[in-house]
Structure formats: C-alpha cells, structure tokens
Short mmCIF file of C-alpha atoms and ligand atoms in Angstrom, two decimals:
data_model
loop_
_atom_site.label_atom_id
_atom_site.label_comp_id
_atom_site.label_asym_id
_atom_site.label_seq_id
_atom_site.Cartn_x
_atom_site.Cartn_y
_atom_site.Cartn_z
CA MET A 1 13.33 7.48 -15.51
CA ASP A 2 15.05 10.31 -13.63
CA TRP A 3 12.34 10.76 -10.87
CA PHE A 4 13.90 7.13 -9.88
CA ASN A 5 17.12 8.38 -10.03
CA ALA A 6 18.15 8.68 -6.15
CA SER A 7 16.57 5.79 -5.07
CA LEU A 8 18.04 4.10 -7.67
CA ALA A 9 21.37 5.19 -6.27
CA ARG A 10 20.34 4.52 -2.28
CA LEU A 11 20.36 1.06 -3.63
CA ILE A 12 23.73 0.97 -4.62
CA ASP A 13 25.13 1.24 -1.19
CA SER A 14 22.01 -0.61 0.44
CA PRO A 15 21.61 -4.70 1.32
CA HIS A 16 19.46 -4.63 -2.06
CA ALA A 17 22.31 -3.79 -4.17
CA ALA A 18 21.36 -6.90 -5.84
CA TRP A 19 18.09 -5.30 -7.17
CA LEU A 20 20.05 -3.24 -9.79
CA GLU A 21 20.78 -6.05 -11.67
CA THR A 22 17.00 -5.97 -12.66
CA LEU A 23 15.15 -2.51 -12.01
CA PRO A 24 16.63 -0.29 -13.81
CA ALA A 25 15.84 -1.95 -17.66
CA GLN A 26 11.98 -2.53 -15.79
CA LEU A 27 11.54 0.62 -15.01
CA ARG A 28 13.49 2.02 -18.52
CA GLN A 29 10.72 -0.24 -19.73
CA PHE A 30 7.55 0.97 -17.66
CA THR A 31 8.89 4.62 -18.37
CA ASP A 32 8.98 4.16 -22.29
CA LYS A 33 5.70 2.70 -22.69
CA PRO A 34 3.43 3.78 -19.58
CA HIS A 35 -0.32 2.71 -19.79
CA GLY A 36 -3.99 4.90 -20.09
CA ASP A 37 -3.64 8.54 -18.21
CA PHE A 38 -0.37 8.48 -17.30
CA ARG A 39 1.53 10.69 -19.04
CA LYS A 40 -1.86 13.13 -17.92
CA TRP A 41 -1.40 11.87 -14.58
CA GLN A 42 2.23 13.39 -15.21
CA ARG A 43 1.40 16.77 -15.93
CA VAL A 44 -0.90 17.06 -12.81
CA LEU A 45 2.07 16.49 -10.60
CA LYS A 46 4.17 19.12 -12.40
CA GLN A 47 1.07 21.92 -12.03
CA LEU A 48 1.38 21.53 -8.36
CA PRO A 49 1.95 24.64 -6.54
CA SER A 50 5.29 25.09 -5.06
CA LEU A 51 4.86 25.46 -1.26
CA SER A 52 7.20 24.78 1.71
CA ILE A 53 7.14 23.96 5.42
CA GLU A 54 8.87 26.42 7.59
CA ARG A 55 9.25 23.77 10.42
CA ASP A 56 10.31 19.78 11.13
CA ASP A 57 7.04 20.31 13.38
CA ASP A 58 4.81 20.86 10.68
CA VAL A 59 4.46 17.20 9.20
CA SER A 60 3.05 14.84 11.31
CA LEU A 61 2.85 11.31 10.18
CA GLY A 62 0.84 10.33 12.12
CA ASP A 63 -2.98 8.65 11.60
CA THR A 64 -3.31 11.54 8.93
CA VAL A 65 -0.34 12.07 7.27
CA THR A 66 0.27 15.47 7.32
CA VAL A 67 2.66 18.01 5.32
CA GLY A 68 2.03 22.15 6.61
CA ARG A 69 0.06 23.78 8.43
CA ALA A 70 -2.94 26.37 6.57
CA GLN A 71 -1.44 29.57 7.38
CA GLN A 72 1.77 28.41 5.21
CA ALA A 73 -0.41 28.35 1.16
CA THR A 74 -3.11 31.09 0.46
CA ASP A 75 -6.80 30.22 -0.02
CA SER A 76 -5.69 30.44 -3.67
CA GLN A 77 -3.32 27.57 -3.69
CA ARG A 78 -5.54 25.02 -1.84
CA ALA A 79 -8.10 25.76 -4.08
CA GLN A 80 -5.23 24.80 -6.64
CA LEU A 81 -3.27 22.47 -4.77
CA ARG A 82 -7.08 20.69 -4.26
CA GLY A 83 -8.24 20.93 -8.49
CA LEU A 84 -5.48 19.43 -9.18
CA LEU A 85 -5.55 16.23 -6.97
CA MET A 86 -9.01 16.07 -7.66
CA GLN A 87 -7.40 14.68 -11.53
CA LEU A 88 -5.48 11.84 -9.33
CA CYS A 89 -9.21 10.48 -7.94
CA PRO A 90 -9.47 7.72 -6.86
CA TRP A 91 -7.83 7.96 -3.52
CA ARG A 92 -8.04 4.79 -2.25
CA LYS A 93 -5.11 5.01 0.41
CA GLY A 94 -4.83 7.75 3.31
CA PRO A 95 -6.24 9.81 4.82
CA PHE A 96 -3.27 12.93 3.77
CA GLU A 97 -3.76 16.37 4.75
CA LEU A 98 -1.97 18.60 2.85
CA PHE A 99 -1.67 22.71 3.65
CA GLY A 100 -4.57 22.68 5.75
CA MET A 101 -6.60 20.37 2.90
CA ASN A 102 -7.64 17.30 3.97
CA ILE A 103 -7.66 14.80 1.45
CA ASP A 104 -10.51 12.50 2.73
CA THR A 105 -10.06 8.87 1.21
CA GLU A 106 -11.88 5.91 0.21
CA TRP A 107 -10.36 3.51 3.24
CA ARG A 108 -9.88 4.67 6.98
CA SER A 109 -6.09 3.18 6.34
CA ASP A 110 -5.32 4.51 9.73
CA TRP A 111 -6.96 1.82 11.51
CA LYS A 112 -5.29 -0.66 9.62
CA TRP A 113 -2.05 0.00 10.96
CA GLN A 114 -3.54 0.72 14.07
CA ARG A 115 -4.60 -3.19 14.38
CA VAL A 116 -0.99 -3.81 12.54
CA ALA A 117 1.25 -1.56 15.04
CA PRO A 118 1.67 -3.04 18.34
CA HIS A 119 2.45 -7.12 16.65
CA ILE A 120 5.67 -5.93 14.61
CA ASP A 121 9.45 -6.12 15.08
CA SER A 122 10.97 -2.70 16.04
CA LEU A 123 11.90 -0.99 12.75
CA GLN A 124 14.05 1.11 14.47
CA GLY A 125 16.91 1.72 11.69
CA LYS A 126 15.57 -0.82 9.79
CA GLN A 127 14.80 -1.79 6.08
CA VAL A 128 11.52 -1.98 5.31
CA LEU A 129 9.60 -3.60 1.79
CA ASP A 130 5.93 -2.63 1.72
CA VAL A 131 4.37 -4.91 -1.66
CA GLY A 132 0.99 -3.59 -2.66
CA CYS A 133 1.81 -0.43 -1.05
CA GLY A 134 -1.05 1.92 -2.85
CA SER A 135 -0.94 5.30 -2.00
CA GLY A 136 2.40 4.33 0.06
CA TYR A 137 0.27 5.93 2.67
CA HIS A 138 1.99 3.01 5.11
CA LEU A 139 4.70 3.49 3.68
CA TRP A 140 4.65 7.33 5.90
CA ARG A 141 3.76 5.03 8.86
CA MET A 142 6.49 3.29 8.46
CA LEU A 143 9.35 5.87 8.70
CA GLU A 144 7.47 7.64 11.43
CA ALA A 145 7.95 4.22 13.59
CA GLY A 146 11.55 5.25 12.15
CA ALA A 147 12.84 3.01 9.46
CA ALA A 148 15.88 3.72 7.61
CA ASP A 149 14.37 3.71 4.75
CA VAL A 150 11.17 2.41 3.25
CA TRP A 151 10.91 1.05 0.47
CA GLY A 152 6.90 0.35 -1.90
CA VAL A 153 6.64 -1.75 -4.76
CA ASP A 154 3.11 -2.04 -6.68
CA PRO A 155 2.44 -2.03 -10.12
CA GLY A 156 -0.66 0.96 -10.08
CA GLU A 157 0.64 3.82 -11.79
CA LEU A 158 -2.22 6.32 -10.41
CA PHE A 159 -1.01 4.75 -7.13
CA LEU A 160 2.74 5.75 -7.57
CA THR A 161 1.67 9.38 -9.04
CA GLN A 162 -0.28 9.73 -5.63
CA PHE A 163 2.79 8.62 -3.27
CA GLN A 164 5.19 11.19 -5.76
CA ALA A 165 2.55 14.49 -5.04
CA ILE A 166 2.77 13.95 -1.63
CA LYS A 167 6.75 13.53 -1.74
CA LYS A 168 6.71 16.32 -3.43
CA TYR A 169 6.21 18.38 -0.12
CA MET A 170 8.03 16.50 2.38
CA PRO A 171 11.31 17.52 4.00
CA THR A 172 13.85 16.93 1.85
CA ALA A 173 15.28 14.43 5.36
CA LEU A 174 12.16 12.28 4.93
CA ALA A 175 11.44 12.50 1.48
CA LYS A 176 14.56 10.73 0.54
CA ARG A 177 14.06 7.93 2.57
CA ALA A 178 10.38 7.11 1.07
CA HIS A 179 10.66 4.92 -2.21
CA PHE A 180 8.54 3.70 -4.89
CA PHE A 181 9.15 1.60 -8.29
CA PRO A 182 6.31 0.30 -10.13
CA VAL A 183 6.72 -3.09 -10.10
CA GLY A 184 4.83 -6.35 -9.07
CA ILE A 185 7.18 -8.65 -6.77
CA GLU A 186 6.83 -11.07 -9.50
CA GLN A 187 9.32 -9.00 -10.83
CA MET A 188 11.53 -9.00 -8.14
CA PRO A 189 14.47 -10.90 -7.17
CA GLN A 190 15.27 -12.84 -4.43
CA LEU A 191 16.41 -10.44 -1.99
CA ASN A 192 16.83 -11.59 1.20
CA SER A 193 17.99 -8.42 2.18
CA PHE A 194 14.55 -6.96 3.90
CA ASP A 195 14.11 -6.98 7.61
CA THR A 196 10.42 -6.17 7.42
CA VAL A 197 8.34 -6.92 4.14
CA PHE A 198 4.35 -5.80 4.71
CA SER A 199 1.86 -7.04 2.65
CA MET A 200 -1.01 -6.13 3.20
CA GLY A 201 -4.35 -7.03 0.53
CA VAL A 202 -2.66 -8.16 -1.83
CA LEU A 203 -2.73 -12.23 -1.40
CA TYR A 204 -6.51 -12.86 -2.06
CA HIS A 205 -5.29 -10.93 -6.03
CA ARG A 206 -2.54 -13.47 -6.29
CA ARG A 207 -2.90 -16.46 -8.74
CA SER A 208 -0.71 -18.65 -7.04
CA PRO A 209 -0.61 -17.75 -3.41
CA LEU A 210 1.74 -20.49 -2.45
CA GLU A 211 4.24 -18.73 -4.93
CA PHE A 212 3.39 -15.09 -3.62
CA LEU A 213 4.55 -16.71 0.43
CA GLN A 214 7.91 -18.00 -1.48
CA GLN A 215 8.55 -15.07 -3.16
CA LEU A 216 7.61 -12.60 0.39
CA LYS A 217 9.79 -14.93 1.85
CA GLY A 218 13.28 -14.49 -0.28
CA LEU A 219 12.80 -10.68 -0.35
CA LEU A 220 13.84 -11.45 4.28
CA LYS A 221 16.94 -11.67 5.39
CA PRO A 222 17.27 -14.70 7.69
CA GLY A 223 15.50 -14.04 10.65
CA GLY A 224 13.21 -10.99 9.86
CA GLN A 225 9.88 -10.43 9.99
CA LEU A 226 6.30 -10.79 7.34
CA VAL A 227 4.07 -9.10 8.45
CA LEU A 228 0.99 -10.05 6.09
CA GLU A 229 -3.06 -8.93 5.76
CA THR A 230 -5.12 -10.62 3.57
CA ILE A 231 -9.29 -11.61 3.76
CA VAL A 232 -9.90 -14.86 5.35
CA VAL A 233 -12.40 -16.68 5.86
CA GLU A 234 -14.03 -18.29 9.01
CA GLY A 235 -12.29 -21.90 9.13
CA ASP A 236 -10.55 -24.21 10.38
CA GLU A 237 -7.16 -25.60 9.22
CA THR A 238 -8.80 -27.37 5.70
CA THR A 239 -11.13 -24.31 5.14
CA VAL A 240 -10.08 -22.26 1.45
CA MET A 241 -11.79 -20.60 -0.34
CA MET A 242 -12.68 -20.34 -4.18
CA PRO A 243 -14.87 -17.11 -4.91
CA GLY A 244 -16.51 -17.29 -8.78
CA GLU A 245 -16.22 -14.34 -10.85
CA ARG A 246 -16.89 -11.74 -8.93
CA TYR A 247 -15.80 -11.80 -4.68
CA ALA A 248 -17.70 -8.42 -3.27
CA GLN A 249 -17.97 -6.71 -6.90
CA MET A 250 -13.72 -7.55 -7.00
CA ARG A 251 -12.96 -8.95 -9.71
CA ASN A 252 -9.32 -10.72 -9.28
CA VAL A 253 -9.78 -12.81 -6.18
CA TRP A 254 -8.87 -16.16 -6.17
CA PHE A 255 -8.10 -17.87 -3.38
CA LEU A 256 -9.58 -16.87 0.85
CA PRO A 257 -8.07 -19.41 3.25
CA SER A 258 -9.36 -19.26 6.89
CA ALA A 259 -6.66 -17.93 8.95
CA LYS A 260 -5.71 -20.83 10.66
CA ALA A 261 -5.34 -22.50 6.52
CA LEU A 262 -3.11 -19.34 5.72
CA ALA A 263 -1.05 -20.40 9.00
CA VAL A 264 -0.46 -24.28 7.43
CA TRP A 265 0.87 -23.19 3.66
CA MET A 266 3.16 -20.49 6.11
CA GLN A 267 4.25 -24.19 8.12
CA ARG A 268 4.81 -26.26 4.92
CA LEU A 269 6.86 -23.09 3.31
CA GLY A 270 9.54 -22.84 6.43
CA PHE A 271 8.14 -20.00 8.39
CA THR A 272 8.38 -19.91 11.85
CA ASP A 273 7.08 -18.04 14.57
CA ILE A 274 3.92 -18.16 12.90
CA GLU A 275 1.55 -15.98 14.67
CA VAL A 276 -2.64 -14.44 14.08
CA VAL A 277 -2.67 -11.16 15.45
CA ASP A 278 -5.97 -9.63 14.72
CA HIS A 279 -8.77 -11.00 12.77
CA ASN A 280 -11.43 -8.13 11.56
CA THR A 281 -14.77 -7.58 10.24
CA THR A 282 -14.59 -4.56 7.75
CA SER A 283 -17.35 -2.18 8.84
CA LEU A 284 -18.50 0.65 6.36
CA GLN A 285 -16.52 3.58 8.46
CA GLU A 286 -13.17 1.80 7.50
CA GLN A 287 -14.24 1.83 3.67
CA ARG A 288 -16.49 4.35 2.42
CA ALA A 289 -17.49 6.59 -0.69
CA THR A 290 -15.64 10.24 0.19
CA ASP A 291 -15.28 13.27 -2.30
CA TRP A 292 -12.40 11.64 -3.77
CA MET A 293 -13.47 8.47 -3.93
CA ARG A 294 -16.82 8.86 -5.54
CA GLY A 295 -17.63 5.35 -7.42
CA GLU A 296 -18.90 2.76 -5.28
CA SER A 297 -17.08 1.28 -2.02
CA LEU A 298 -18.18 -1.55 0.58
CA ALA A 299 -21.72 -0.26 1.08
CA ASP A 300 -22.50 -1.13 -2.35
CA PHE A 301 -21.43 -4.56 -2.42
CA LEU A 302 -22.50 -5.58 0.82
CA ASP A 303 -26.76 -7.36 0.58
CA PRO A 304 -28.70 -4.41 1.31
CA ASN A 305 -30.87 -6.64 3.06
CA ASP A 306 -28.04 -8.73 5.43
CA HIS A 307 -24.55 -6.73 6.34
CA LYS A 308 -22.80 -10.41 7.06
CA MET A 309 -22.91 -11.15 3.25
CA THR A 310 -22.43 -9.40 -0.26
CA ILE A 311 -24.50 -9.24 -2.65
CA GLU A 312 -22.89 -12.58 -4.47
CA GLY A 313 -24.18 -14.32 -1.28
CA TYR A 314 -20.68 -15.11 0.22
CA LYS A 315 -19.98 -13.74 3.84
CA ALA A 316 -19.10 -10.96 4.11
CA PRO A 317 -15.05 -9.85 4.29
CA ILE A 318 -13.52 -10.01 7.41
CA ARG A 319 -9.35 -9.81 7.74
CA ALA A 320 -6.48 -11.18 9.18
CA ILE A 321 -2.82 -10.46 10.16
CA LEU A 322 -0.31 -13.00 10.09
CA THR A 323 3.13 -12.00 11.40
CA ALA A 324 5.80 -14.47 10.60
CA ARG A 325 9.56 -15.04 10.74
CA THR A 326 12.27 -16.79 8.60
N1 LIG B 401 1.80 -8.88 -8.13
C1 LIG B 401 2.04 -7.45 -7.63
N2 LIG B 401 2.47 -6.95 -7.09
C2 LIG B 401 2.24 -6.26 -5.48
N3 LIG B 401 1.76 -5.02 -5.66
C3 LIG B 401 0.69 -5.74 -6.14
C4 LIG B 401 0.57 -6.64 -7.54
N4 LIG B 401 -1.31 -7.10 -8.13
C5 LIG B 401 -1.66 -6.17 -7.42
N5 LIG B 401 -0.92 -5.47 -6.24
C6 LIG B 401 -1.42 -4.09 -5.87
O1 LIG B 401 -1.60 -4.36 -4.75
C7 LIG B 401 -2.82 -3.22 -4.16
C8 LIG B 401 -3.87 -4.12 -2.91
S1 LIG B 401 -5.04 -2.74 -2.28
C9 LIG B 401 -3.97 -2.52 -0.46
C10 LIG B 401 -2.84 -1.05 -0.12
C11 LIG B 401 -2.57 -1.28 1.17
N6 LIG B 401 -1.29 -2.85 0.79
C12 LIG B 401 -3.22 -1.24 2.15
O2 LIG B 401 -2.99 -2.57 2.37
O3 LIG B 401 -4.40 -0.56 2.57
C13 LIG B 401 -6.04 -4.13 -1.44
C14 LIG B 401 -7.36 -3.79 -2.42
O4 LIG B 401 -7.09 -2.14 -2.10
O5 LIG B 401 -8.34 -4.95 -2.05
C15 LIG B 401 -3.24 -2.19 -4.73
O6 LIG B 401 -1.84 -1.48 -5.01
C16 LIG B 401 -2.35 -3.15 -5.90
O7 LIG B 401 -1.60 -2.67 -6.89
#
C-alpha cells in the first residue's frame, strides 16, 4: 500500500481528486489479497541493486526507454540486474535499457507509438490516462511528449511490478509524475478530468465494448481527446466479427468491428471529430518471441502456410487507431 502513497497524495490537488473516494479501498483490497506470484515478484523488486544516474541526460524516454549508462554499473551489477529482471518474465511491452542492459520485449511498442504520436493533441502540460497500460512503456513516452502527469491503470500484477522496476531507476523529477494503479477500468468512477485518454489493445478484451467506450468517455474532460487502438476486421459500417473460443490463440477476444463500424459506435455514443488515423497489419518483427518472452508469439498464432490467416482460420490481426473528442 505504501508504494501507492505518493501517487495518492498527488491526486489530492489534481483534477482527479474524486478518484480518492473509491481508489484507496480498492488498493487496500489489492494489497491485502494479492493474486498468485505477486509476493514473489515484490521480493525480486526489493533485491534490485541500488544504482544511480549522474545527469539528466543519462535518461532517454525515446524509442528504447533508457536509464543509466553502461559505465554507471559494473558487469556483476548488470548480471544481477538481468538475473532478477528475468524473474519478472514475460516482458511483453518495451523495449527498455537499464545501465547498458537491454530488455528486448515481445512487442516493439515503440512502433505502435510511432503510429499513434503524429495524430494526438499536444500532451504538453496535460493530464493523461492510459487504460490497460501493460508495463507502462507508453506512459514514459507520454512524459517524453511533455505530459504533466501520466496515470496508468491495468489489473496485471506482473505489469505493475515491471513498471515499479523501471520507475525505481528513474530520476525523482520524472518518477513523481508517473503513476500506476492495479485496477480495471470498470472500477474507475466517471472523473471527467483527463485531457487525453489512451486505450490501446483493450477494446477486444471487453465483453461489452459499448459500455467500455462510454466509460472512456466519462473519464475525459469536455473537449478531451480519446486515442483508441484495437484489432479490427476489414468491412463497412455494418461489419462486426465475434470469433469462437480463440482468436490468434487468445481466449478473451470478443468483438472485432471494422474501423468504420467502430466509428459508428463512437458517434452513437456522442463522440465528435472521429477519425480513423491508422490501419496496420501486425508484422512478425513487431511481435515476436525473445529472450525476455520465451513463450509462443505471433508466428505461432498464424497459419504456417499463410501468414494472412490465424491458425483458427480467421484473417490475421489488423489494428486500427481512432481519435475522437468528447
Ligand atoms: N478491465 C481492464 N481495465 C484495464 N486494463 C485491462 C483490463 N483488462 C485487461 N487489461 C489490460 O489491457 C492490456 C492489453 S495489452 C495492451 C498493452 C498496451 N496498452 C499496448 O498497447 O501495448 C494487449 C494485448 O496484449 O492483447 C493488458 O495489459 C491487460 O492486463
């Protein structure tokens, strides 16, 4: 619980103060009854070596989110860091580099950011929320883009621990502006307070995508921007696909609309300025197994004889980015 105190304190004078009515009790519940391996991961976190940077430019929040230079750690400290962080595998979203040690994650999340960044309102001085933030990789990119505070929510306990590991090495001036709460969007009140809300890779995991969009809308302040990224299918305003039990081996995939159908949903819910700004087929270079994620990845989820199809016989994943305002 203590780990959340600084972020909770930051909420008091923020536009999101109403979150304090529900969040502390949810966090208490989380820390009292954590799931699975959470305590083990937290022990790993405590053993991470104390390493510090010397200057601001020892940090880069660019494509590879980097803290520290190789010469600021010994080889044995780097080996210790690697051995401990390996215990937090699978590392899905990144890449990161800590004191000369690269974390080559399953996803090149920097490629997603490159597709998103040209289409978003300036984040300079803004309050930004990332719903389903994973390891928090994009939160650091949002700080790079000038956000005042970035708030990530994701119920994944491993992702929280990975975020804590990276944050541990960030200089205080940056770390105090980056926040992560292990809650799902359905646990958040309608705050109407964020300038920009991102939700990337989450809509297809929601059983009720319209309710999800309505919740995202209720988090934005009037005139705020939603940046939504999700798997879509080819088709017109009337096309929506619901796969069977699995899609590209994922079990919890519900609605896959076409980008045009998704735009209709958003319009019906009262969003304005809706634009489909990007359409992209995920490549085997963008999502792949690495030393840091040794399980199956996209290559195993596609038909080995035809990479345009999934192994279940559906079209391979295409992802769209939509922007809209409240
Ligand atoms: N109810 C929920 N509320 C909030 N988050 C949730 C919920 N359910 C699942 N998640 C979280 O949404 C994230 C989806 S991954 C996208 C990561 C990043 N955004 C990316 O775009 O690279 C996409 C994927 O791997 O399929 C996971 O971290 C879940 O824990």
